[in-house]
Coordinates of C-alpha atoms in Angstrom, one line a residue:
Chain A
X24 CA 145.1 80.3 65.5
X25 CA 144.6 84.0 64.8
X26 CA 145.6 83.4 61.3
X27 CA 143.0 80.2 60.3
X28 CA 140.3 82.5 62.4
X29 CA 138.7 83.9 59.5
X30 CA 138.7 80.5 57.7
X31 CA 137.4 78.6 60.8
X32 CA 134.7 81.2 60.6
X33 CA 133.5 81.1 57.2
X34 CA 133.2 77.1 57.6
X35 CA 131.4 77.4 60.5
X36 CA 128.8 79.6 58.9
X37 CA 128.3 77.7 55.7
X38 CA 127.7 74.6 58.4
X39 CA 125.0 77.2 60.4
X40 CA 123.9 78.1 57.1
X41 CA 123.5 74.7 55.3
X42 CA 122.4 73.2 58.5
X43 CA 119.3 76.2 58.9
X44 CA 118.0 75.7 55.5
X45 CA 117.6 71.7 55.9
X46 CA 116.1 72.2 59.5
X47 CA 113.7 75.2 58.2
X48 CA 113.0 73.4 54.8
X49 CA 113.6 76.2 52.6
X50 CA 113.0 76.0 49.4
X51 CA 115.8 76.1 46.7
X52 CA 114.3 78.5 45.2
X53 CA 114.6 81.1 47.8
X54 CA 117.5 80.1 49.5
X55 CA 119.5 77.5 48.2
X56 CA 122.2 75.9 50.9
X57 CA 126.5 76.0 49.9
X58 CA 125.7 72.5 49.2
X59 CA 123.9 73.1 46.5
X60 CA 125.7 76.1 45.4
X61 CA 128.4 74.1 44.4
X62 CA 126.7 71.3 42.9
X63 CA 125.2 74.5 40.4
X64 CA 128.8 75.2 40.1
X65 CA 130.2 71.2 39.4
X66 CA 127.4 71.1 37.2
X67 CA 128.6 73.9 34.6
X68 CA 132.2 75.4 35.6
X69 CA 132.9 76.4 32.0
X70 CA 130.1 77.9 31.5
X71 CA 130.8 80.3 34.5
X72 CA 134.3 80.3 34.2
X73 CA 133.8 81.5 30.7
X74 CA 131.6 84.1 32.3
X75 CA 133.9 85.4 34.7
X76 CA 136.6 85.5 32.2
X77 CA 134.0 87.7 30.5
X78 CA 133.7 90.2 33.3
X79 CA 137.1 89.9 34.7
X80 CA 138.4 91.1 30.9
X81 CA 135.7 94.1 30.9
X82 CA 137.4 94.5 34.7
X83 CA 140.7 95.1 33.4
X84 CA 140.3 96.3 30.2
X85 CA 138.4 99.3 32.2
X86 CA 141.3 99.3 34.7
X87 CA 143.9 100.1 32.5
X88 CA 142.2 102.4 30.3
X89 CA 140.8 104.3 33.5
X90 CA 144.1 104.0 34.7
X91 CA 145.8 106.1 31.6
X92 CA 142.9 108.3 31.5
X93 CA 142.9 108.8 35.1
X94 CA 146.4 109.5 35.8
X95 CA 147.3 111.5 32.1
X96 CA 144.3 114.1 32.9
X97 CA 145.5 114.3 36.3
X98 CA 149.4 115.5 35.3
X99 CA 147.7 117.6 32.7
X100 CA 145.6 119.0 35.3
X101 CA 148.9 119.2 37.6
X102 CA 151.1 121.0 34.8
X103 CA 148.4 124.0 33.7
X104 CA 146.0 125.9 35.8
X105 CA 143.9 126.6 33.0
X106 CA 143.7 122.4 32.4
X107 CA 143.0 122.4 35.9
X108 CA 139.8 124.9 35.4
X109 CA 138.7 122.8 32.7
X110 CA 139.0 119.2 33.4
X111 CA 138.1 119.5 37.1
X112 CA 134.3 120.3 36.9
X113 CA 133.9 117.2 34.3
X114 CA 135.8 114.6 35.8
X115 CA 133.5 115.6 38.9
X116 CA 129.7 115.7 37.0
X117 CA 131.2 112.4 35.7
X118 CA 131.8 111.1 39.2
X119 CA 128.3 111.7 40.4
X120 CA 126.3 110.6 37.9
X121 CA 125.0 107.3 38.1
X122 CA 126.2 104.4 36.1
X123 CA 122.7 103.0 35.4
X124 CA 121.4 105.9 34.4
X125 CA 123.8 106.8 31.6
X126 CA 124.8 102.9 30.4
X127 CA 121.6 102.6 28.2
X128 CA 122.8 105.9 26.6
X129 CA 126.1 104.9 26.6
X130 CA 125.5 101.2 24.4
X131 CA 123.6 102.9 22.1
X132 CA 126.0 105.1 21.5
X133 CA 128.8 103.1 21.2
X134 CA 127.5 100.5 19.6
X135 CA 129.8 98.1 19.8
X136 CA 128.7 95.7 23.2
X137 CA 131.8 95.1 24.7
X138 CA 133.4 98.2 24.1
X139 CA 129.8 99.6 25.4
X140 CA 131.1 97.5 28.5
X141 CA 134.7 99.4 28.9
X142 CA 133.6 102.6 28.7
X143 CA 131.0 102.2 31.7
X144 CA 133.4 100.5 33.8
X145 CA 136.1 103.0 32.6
X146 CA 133.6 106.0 33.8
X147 CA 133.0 103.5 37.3
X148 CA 137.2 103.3 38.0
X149 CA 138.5 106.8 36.9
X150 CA 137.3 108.6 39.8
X151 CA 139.4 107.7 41.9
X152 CA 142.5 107.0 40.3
X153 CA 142.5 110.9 38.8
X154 CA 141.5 112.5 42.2
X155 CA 144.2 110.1 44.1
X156 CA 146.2 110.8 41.2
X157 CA 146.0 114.6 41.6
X158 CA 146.2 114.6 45.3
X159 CA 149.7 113.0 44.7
X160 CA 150.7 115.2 42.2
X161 CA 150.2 118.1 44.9
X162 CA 152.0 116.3 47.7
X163 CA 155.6 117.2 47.6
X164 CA 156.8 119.8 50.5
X165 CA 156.7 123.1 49.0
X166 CA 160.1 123.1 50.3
X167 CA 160.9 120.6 47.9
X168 CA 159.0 122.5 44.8
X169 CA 161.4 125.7 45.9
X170 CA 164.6 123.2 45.7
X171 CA 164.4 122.0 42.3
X172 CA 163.4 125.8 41.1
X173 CA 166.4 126.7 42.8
X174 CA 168.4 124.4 40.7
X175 CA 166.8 125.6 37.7
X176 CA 164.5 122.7 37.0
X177 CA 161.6 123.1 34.3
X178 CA 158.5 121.8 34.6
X179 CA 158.8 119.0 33.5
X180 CA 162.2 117.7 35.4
X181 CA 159.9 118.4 38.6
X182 CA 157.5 116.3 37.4
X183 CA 159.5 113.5 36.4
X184 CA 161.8 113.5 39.4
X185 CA 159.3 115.2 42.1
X186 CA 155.7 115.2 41.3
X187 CA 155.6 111.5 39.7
X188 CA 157.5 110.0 42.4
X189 CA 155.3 111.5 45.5
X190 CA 151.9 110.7 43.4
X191 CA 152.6 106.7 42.9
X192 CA 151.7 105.9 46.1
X193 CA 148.4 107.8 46.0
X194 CA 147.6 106.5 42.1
X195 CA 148.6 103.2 43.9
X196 CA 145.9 103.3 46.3
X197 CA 143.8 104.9 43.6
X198 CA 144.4 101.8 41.4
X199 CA 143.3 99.3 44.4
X200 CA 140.0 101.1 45.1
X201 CA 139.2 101.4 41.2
X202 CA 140.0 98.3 40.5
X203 CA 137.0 96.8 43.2
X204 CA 134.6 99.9 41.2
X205 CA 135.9 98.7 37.8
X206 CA 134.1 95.5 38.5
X207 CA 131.4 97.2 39.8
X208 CA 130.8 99.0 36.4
X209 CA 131.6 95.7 34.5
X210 CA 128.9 94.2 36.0
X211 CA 126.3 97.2 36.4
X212 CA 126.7 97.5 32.7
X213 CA 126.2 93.8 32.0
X214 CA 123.1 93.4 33.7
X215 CA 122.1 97.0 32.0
X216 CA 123.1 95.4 28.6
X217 CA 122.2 91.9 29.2
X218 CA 118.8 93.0 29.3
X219 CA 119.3 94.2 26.0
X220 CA 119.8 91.0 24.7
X221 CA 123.9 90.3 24.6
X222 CA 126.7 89.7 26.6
X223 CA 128.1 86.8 28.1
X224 CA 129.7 87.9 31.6
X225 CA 128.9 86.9 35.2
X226 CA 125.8 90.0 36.0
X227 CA 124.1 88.3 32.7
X228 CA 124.3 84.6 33.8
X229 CA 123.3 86.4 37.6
X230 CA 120.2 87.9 35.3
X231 CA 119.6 84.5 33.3
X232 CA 119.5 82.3 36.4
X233 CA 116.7 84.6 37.9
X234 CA 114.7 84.8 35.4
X235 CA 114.6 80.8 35.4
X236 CA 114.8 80.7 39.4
X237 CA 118.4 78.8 38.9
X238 CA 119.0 80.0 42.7
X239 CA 122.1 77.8 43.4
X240 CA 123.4 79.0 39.7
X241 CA 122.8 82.5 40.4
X242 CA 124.0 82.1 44.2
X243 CA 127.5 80.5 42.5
X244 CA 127.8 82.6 40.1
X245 CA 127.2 85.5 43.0
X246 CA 130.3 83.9 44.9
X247 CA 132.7 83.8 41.8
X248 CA 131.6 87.6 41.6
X249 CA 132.6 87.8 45.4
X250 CA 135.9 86.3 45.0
X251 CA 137.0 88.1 42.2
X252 CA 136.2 91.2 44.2
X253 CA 138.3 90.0 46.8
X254 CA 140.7 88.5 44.7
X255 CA 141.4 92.2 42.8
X256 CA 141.5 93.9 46.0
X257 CA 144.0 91.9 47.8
X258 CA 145.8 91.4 44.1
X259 CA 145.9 95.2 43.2
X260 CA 146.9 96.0 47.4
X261 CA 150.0 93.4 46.6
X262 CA 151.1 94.9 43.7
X263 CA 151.2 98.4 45.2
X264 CA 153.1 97.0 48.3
X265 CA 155.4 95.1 46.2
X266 CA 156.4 98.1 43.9
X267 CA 156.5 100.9 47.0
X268 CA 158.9 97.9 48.6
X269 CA 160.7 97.5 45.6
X270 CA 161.1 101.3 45.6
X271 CA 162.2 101.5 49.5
X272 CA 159.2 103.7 50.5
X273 CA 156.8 100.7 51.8
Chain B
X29 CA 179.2 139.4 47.3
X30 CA 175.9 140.7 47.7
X31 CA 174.1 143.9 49.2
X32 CA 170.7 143.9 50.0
X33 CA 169.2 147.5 49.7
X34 CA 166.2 148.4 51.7
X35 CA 164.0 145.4 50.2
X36 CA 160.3 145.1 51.5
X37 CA 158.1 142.2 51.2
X38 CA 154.5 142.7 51.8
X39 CA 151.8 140.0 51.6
X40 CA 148.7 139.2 49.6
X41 CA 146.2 139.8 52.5
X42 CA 148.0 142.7 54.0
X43 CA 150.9 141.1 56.3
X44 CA 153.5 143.7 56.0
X45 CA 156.9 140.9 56.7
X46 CA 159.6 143.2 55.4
X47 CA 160.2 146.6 55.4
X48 CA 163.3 148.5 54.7
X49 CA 166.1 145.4 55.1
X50 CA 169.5 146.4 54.2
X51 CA 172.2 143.9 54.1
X52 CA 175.6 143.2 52.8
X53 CA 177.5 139.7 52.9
X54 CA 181.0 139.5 52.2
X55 CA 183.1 136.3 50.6
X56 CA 183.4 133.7 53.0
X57 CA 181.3 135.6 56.2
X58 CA 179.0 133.5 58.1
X59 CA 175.7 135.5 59.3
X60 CA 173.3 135.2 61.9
X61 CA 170.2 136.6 60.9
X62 CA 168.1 136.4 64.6
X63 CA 164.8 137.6 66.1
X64 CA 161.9 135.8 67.1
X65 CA 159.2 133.9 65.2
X66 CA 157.8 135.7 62.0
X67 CA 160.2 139.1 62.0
X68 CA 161.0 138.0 58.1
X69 CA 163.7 136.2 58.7
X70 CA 162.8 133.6 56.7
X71 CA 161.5 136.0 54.1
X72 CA 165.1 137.8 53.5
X73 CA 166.3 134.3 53.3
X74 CA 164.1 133.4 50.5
X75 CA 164.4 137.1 48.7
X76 CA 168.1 136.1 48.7
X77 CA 167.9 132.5 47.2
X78 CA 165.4 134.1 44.3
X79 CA 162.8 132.2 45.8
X80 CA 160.4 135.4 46.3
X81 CA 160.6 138.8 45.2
X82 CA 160.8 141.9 47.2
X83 CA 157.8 144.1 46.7
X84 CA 160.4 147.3 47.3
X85 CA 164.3 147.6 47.2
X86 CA 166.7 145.6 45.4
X87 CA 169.5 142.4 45.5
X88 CA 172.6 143.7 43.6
X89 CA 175.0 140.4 43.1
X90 CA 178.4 142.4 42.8
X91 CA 179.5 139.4 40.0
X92 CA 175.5 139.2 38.5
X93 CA 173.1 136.8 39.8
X94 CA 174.6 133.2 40.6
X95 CA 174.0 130.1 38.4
X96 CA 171.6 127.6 39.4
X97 CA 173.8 125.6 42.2
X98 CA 175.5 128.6 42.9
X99 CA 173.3 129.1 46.4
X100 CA 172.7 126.1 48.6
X101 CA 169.5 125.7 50.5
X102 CA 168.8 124.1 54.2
X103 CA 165.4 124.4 55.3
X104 CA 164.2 123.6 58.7
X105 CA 163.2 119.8 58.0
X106 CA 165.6 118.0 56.1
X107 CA 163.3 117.8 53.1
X108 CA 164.5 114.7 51.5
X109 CA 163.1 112.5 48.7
X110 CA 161.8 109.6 51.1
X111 CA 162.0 107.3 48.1
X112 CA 165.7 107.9 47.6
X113 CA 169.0 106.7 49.1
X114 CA 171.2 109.5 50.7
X115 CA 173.3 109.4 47.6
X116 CA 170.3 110.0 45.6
X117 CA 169.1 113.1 47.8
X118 CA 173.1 114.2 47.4
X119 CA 173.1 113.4 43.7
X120 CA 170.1 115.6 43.0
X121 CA 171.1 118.9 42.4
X122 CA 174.4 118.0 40.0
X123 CA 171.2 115.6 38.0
X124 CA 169.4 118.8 37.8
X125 CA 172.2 120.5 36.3
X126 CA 172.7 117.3 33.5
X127 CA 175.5 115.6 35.4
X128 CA 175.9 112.1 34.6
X129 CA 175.5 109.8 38.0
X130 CA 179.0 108.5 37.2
X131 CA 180.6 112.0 36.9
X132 CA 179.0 113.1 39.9
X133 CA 179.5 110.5 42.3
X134 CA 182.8 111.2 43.4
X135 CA 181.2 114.4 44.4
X136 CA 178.3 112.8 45.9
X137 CA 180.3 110.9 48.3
X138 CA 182.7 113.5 49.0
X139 CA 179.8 115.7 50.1
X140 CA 178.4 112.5 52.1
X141 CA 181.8 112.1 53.8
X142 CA 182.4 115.7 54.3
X143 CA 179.2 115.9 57.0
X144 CA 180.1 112.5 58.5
X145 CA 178.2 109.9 56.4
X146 CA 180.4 107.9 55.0
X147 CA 179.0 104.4 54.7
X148 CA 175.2 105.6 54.8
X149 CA 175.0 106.1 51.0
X150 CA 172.1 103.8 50.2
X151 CA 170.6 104.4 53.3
X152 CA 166.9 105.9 52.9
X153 CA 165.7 108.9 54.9
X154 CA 163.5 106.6 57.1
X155 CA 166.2 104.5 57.9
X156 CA 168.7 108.2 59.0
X157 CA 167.8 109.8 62.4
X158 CA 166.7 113.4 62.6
X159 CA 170.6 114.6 62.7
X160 CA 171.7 112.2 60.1
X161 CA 168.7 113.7 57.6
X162 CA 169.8 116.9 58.1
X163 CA 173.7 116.0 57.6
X164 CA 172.7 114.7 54.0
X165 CA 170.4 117.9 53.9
X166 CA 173.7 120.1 54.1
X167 CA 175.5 117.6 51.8
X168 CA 173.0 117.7 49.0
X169 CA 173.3 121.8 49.8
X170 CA 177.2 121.4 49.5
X171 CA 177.6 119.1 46.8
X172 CA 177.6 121.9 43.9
X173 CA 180.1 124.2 46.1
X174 CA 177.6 127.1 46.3
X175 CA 179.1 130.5 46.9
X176 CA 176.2 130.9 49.4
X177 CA 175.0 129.0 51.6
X178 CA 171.4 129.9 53.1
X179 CA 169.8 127.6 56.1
X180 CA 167.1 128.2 57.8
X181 CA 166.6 127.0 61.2
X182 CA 167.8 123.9 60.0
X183 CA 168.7 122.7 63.6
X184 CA 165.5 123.7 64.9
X185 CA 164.2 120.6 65.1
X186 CA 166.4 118.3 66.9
X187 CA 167.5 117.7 70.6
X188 CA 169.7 119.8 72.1
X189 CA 173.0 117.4 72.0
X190 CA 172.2 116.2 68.3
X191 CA 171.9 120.2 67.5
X192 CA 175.5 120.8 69.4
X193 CA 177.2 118.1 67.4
X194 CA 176.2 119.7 64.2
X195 CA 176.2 122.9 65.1
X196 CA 180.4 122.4 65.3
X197 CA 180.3 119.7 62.1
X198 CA 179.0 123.0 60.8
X199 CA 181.7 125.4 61.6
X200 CA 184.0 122.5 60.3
X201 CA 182.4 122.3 57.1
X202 CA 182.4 126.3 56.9
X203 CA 186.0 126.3 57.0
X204 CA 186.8 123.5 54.4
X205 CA 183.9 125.3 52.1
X206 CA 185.0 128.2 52.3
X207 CA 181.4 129.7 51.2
X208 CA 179.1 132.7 52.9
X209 CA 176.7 130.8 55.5
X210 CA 173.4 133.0 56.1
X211 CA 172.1 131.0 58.9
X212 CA 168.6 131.7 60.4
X213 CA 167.5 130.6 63.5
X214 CA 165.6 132.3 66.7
X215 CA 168.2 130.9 69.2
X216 CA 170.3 133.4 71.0
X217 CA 173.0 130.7 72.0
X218 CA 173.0 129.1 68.6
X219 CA 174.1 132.7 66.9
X220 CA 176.9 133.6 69.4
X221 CA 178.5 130.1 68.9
X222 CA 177.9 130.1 65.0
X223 CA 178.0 133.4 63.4
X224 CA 181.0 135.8 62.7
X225 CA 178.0 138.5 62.4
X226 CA 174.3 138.5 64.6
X227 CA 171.8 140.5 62.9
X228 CA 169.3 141.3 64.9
X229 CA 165.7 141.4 63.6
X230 CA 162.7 143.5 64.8
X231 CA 158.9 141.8 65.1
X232 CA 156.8 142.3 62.1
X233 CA 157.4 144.0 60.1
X234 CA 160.6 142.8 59.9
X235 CA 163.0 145.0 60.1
X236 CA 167.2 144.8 60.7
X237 CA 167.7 146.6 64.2
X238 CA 171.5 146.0 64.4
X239 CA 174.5 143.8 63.9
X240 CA 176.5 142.8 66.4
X241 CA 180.1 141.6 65.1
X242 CA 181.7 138.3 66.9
X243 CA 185.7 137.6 67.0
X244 CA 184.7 134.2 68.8
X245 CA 186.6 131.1 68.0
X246 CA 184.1 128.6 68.4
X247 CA 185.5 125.1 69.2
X248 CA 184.5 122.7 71.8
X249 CA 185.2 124.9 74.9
X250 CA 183.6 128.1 73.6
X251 CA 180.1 127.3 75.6
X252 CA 181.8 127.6 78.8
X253 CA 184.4 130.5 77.9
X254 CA 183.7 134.0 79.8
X255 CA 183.7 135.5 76.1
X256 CA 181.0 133.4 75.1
X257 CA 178.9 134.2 78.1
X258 CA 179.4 138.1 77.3
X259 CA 178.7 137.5 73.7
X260 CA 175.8 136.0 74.4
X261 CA 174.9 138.6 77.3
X262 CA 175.7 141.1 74.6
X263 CA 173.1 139.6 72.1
X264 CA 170.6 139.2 74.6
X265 CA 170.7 142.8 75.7
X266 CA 170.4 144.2 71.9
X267 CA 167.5 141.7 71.3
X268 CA 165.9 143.1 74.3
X269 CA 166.2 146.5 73.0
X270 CA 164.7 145.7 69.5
X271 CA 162.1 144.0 70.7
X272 CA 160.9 147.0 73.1

């Protein structure tokens, strides 16, 4: 029973919700029932499909490059105090500035739309896989740092047989939380550049359907957006569990 | 083997945790080093291993220095890679001096047999209770058949009958090693049974009050032998004394 719970709960309040905006008479246009949500979404899957793909290649894209970035500047950071010194006080303005304030910059800048896209959902995910990253990097025992000087290790042995080993869970974690802020990004930096005229990803079709008052199309394409979301989390949360199992550290 | 000559270790922020230690080990000598929380005992250890450098004083190695392997370490946890089997743990140092896994193996499991694991190598630390962690801690200290062998308070930790049991698989292992055992710890009981020397250590700063010499054979009766009782007696009264 426990386990269906959540599902038994989510039908019950599409039925509450379906059932309120018949009784009430709400108007499509301001609240459209699941009903008609999914008729919006019968009545053009490739077209949002398409979309998704769209945003869900922006996603990972972002992901991975954040990921190389994230993780690369964070041994660096790890391996010299002086990298440390530098790179800190960047990746940190970075973190704090807002996404929609720099994206316009950003796509002019780059140019190019959809690498216009990575880059904003790469500054969105790095965050948190470098600072998770880092943390890691830092979380052997010191007891363990005085053992492999003790048997003469360089710097780099440590890293590749202590520091690398104790940060994957962290970078793990980080890549779980960056990957839910990589879509984020993607799609903060689609409506930013949908407005500019291109694109083809879900924010832009969210944008499009507005504009026209297409509620149950924006509404569906609002739920793919959802389940992706979801969909990454509990992917991303897998993978780490399955490696750290894999591993014998879970 | 190794004479320490009125080293000193102070501090950045002031804390004075050494002053004036002088020390010599001997081939094959096991050596309590005892006092109570923070007299430096800890700190000699680690000016021995090269870990830390004394601010005063010198180390002078009668055969120079010893090769990486050539001291092993216990600390007070067992410090293990969690993501690696006890063979791993055991295989680490020989990897860190460009063994081969193959070559070293033989070793690995000797060292594993040698503290009573036999059969628990690709067990993980999580899967090892608190004595059986610190039996692959000695082994991975073992496996490179240090000259020295430095532990601190590496029984610390664990209940009182777990800490017996290894306390004598230590003595045992002594014997068959045939290395120097330095062996920290702030138990009076735990000296008298272990150590063929007690060194007794002053609060901070730390400084070496006196040495008390054992001719105890420790075995499975010593606890409740009359010379055990006065040894420990004897210790007890010196500590008092130092501490005053």
């Amino acid at each position: 029973m426990m386990k269906w719970a959540p599902a038994l709960f989510g039908l019950l309040a599409l039925g509450l919700w379906e059932a309120a905006v018949r009784i009430a008479e709400v108007p499509v246009y301001q609240l459209p029932g699941p009903i008609a949500i999914i008729g919006a979404f019968v009545a053009d899957p490739l077209g949002l499909l398409q979309a998704l793909a769209s945003t869900l290649f922006v996603t990972f894209a972002a992901l991975l490059v954040a990921s190389v970035l994230g993780a690369g500047m964070a041994a660096g950071m790890s391996a010299s105090r002086l990298a440390q010194a530098a790179i800190q006080p960047w990746a940190v303005a970075l973190q704090v500035t807002p996404l929609p304030a720099i994206a316009p910059l950003i796509i002019i800048w780059v140019g190019e739309p959809l690498v216009a896209l990575i880059v904003c959902a790469t500054i969105v995910a790095f965050f948190p896989l470098f600072a998770n990253t880092a943390t890691g990097l830092a979380s052997a025992p010191p007891e363990l740092n005085d053992l492999f000087r003790l048997y003469g290790a360089n710097r780099w042995r440590t890293m590749a047989l202590l520091r690398v080993p104790a940060a994957l869970p962290y970078f793990l974690s980080g890549l779980r939380i960056s990957g839910g802020l990589a879509l984020v990004g993607a799609v903060v930096a689609e409506l930013v550049a949908g407005s500019g005229g291109f694109a083809s990803g879900l924010a832009y079709r969210i944008l499009e359907s507005s504009f026209r008052l297409e509620m149950p199309r924006m509404f569906a394409a609002l739920v793919l957006l959802a389940l992706a979301g979801i969909l990454i989390n509990f992917g991303l949360g897998a993978l780490g569990q399955a490696i750290l199992k894999r591993r014998g550290a879970a | 083997m190794l004479t320490v000559n009125n080293v000193g270790r102070r501090f950045p922020g002031g804390v004075e945790a050494l002053r004036d230690a002088s020390l010599r080990l001997t081939e094959s000598d096991f050596v309590a080093l005892l006092g109570p929380s923070g007299c430096g005992k800890s700190t000699l250890l680690r000016l021995i291993a090269g870990l830390d450098q004394p601010d005063s004083g010198r180390l002078a190695w009668d055969d120079g220095p010893p090769e990486p392997g050539g001291i092993g370490y216990v600390f007070q946890d067992a410090t293990l890679l969690p993501w690696a089997t006890a063979e791993d743990n055991v295989f680490l140092p020989l990897r860190l001096r460009g063994l081969s896994r193959d070559a070293a193996m033989p070793r690995v499991h000797a060292a594993l047999h040698g503290v009573g694991l036999a059969g628990f190598e690709k067990s993980r630390p999580r899967q090892l209770s608190g004595g059986m962690r610190m039996r692959v801690s000695i082994a991975r200290a073992l496996v490179t058949k240090p000259r020295l062998l430095l532990m601190d308070e590496p029984f610390a930790a664990l209940d009182e009958f777990t800490r017996h049991k290894l306390q004598a698989d230590l003595l045992e292992v002594w014997h068959q090693a045939g290395c120097t055992v330095v062996f920290v710890t702030h138990s009076i009981y735990e000296a008298a049974f272990l150590a063929r020397r007690i060194v007794l250590m002053t609060p901070r700063p730390g400084r070496i009050d006196r040495e008390i010499a054992s001719s105890l054979t420790s075995g499975p009766e010593t606890r409740l032998a009359p010379a055990y009782a006065a040894l420990v007696a004897e210790i007890t009264r010196g500590m008092g004394e130092a501490l005053r």
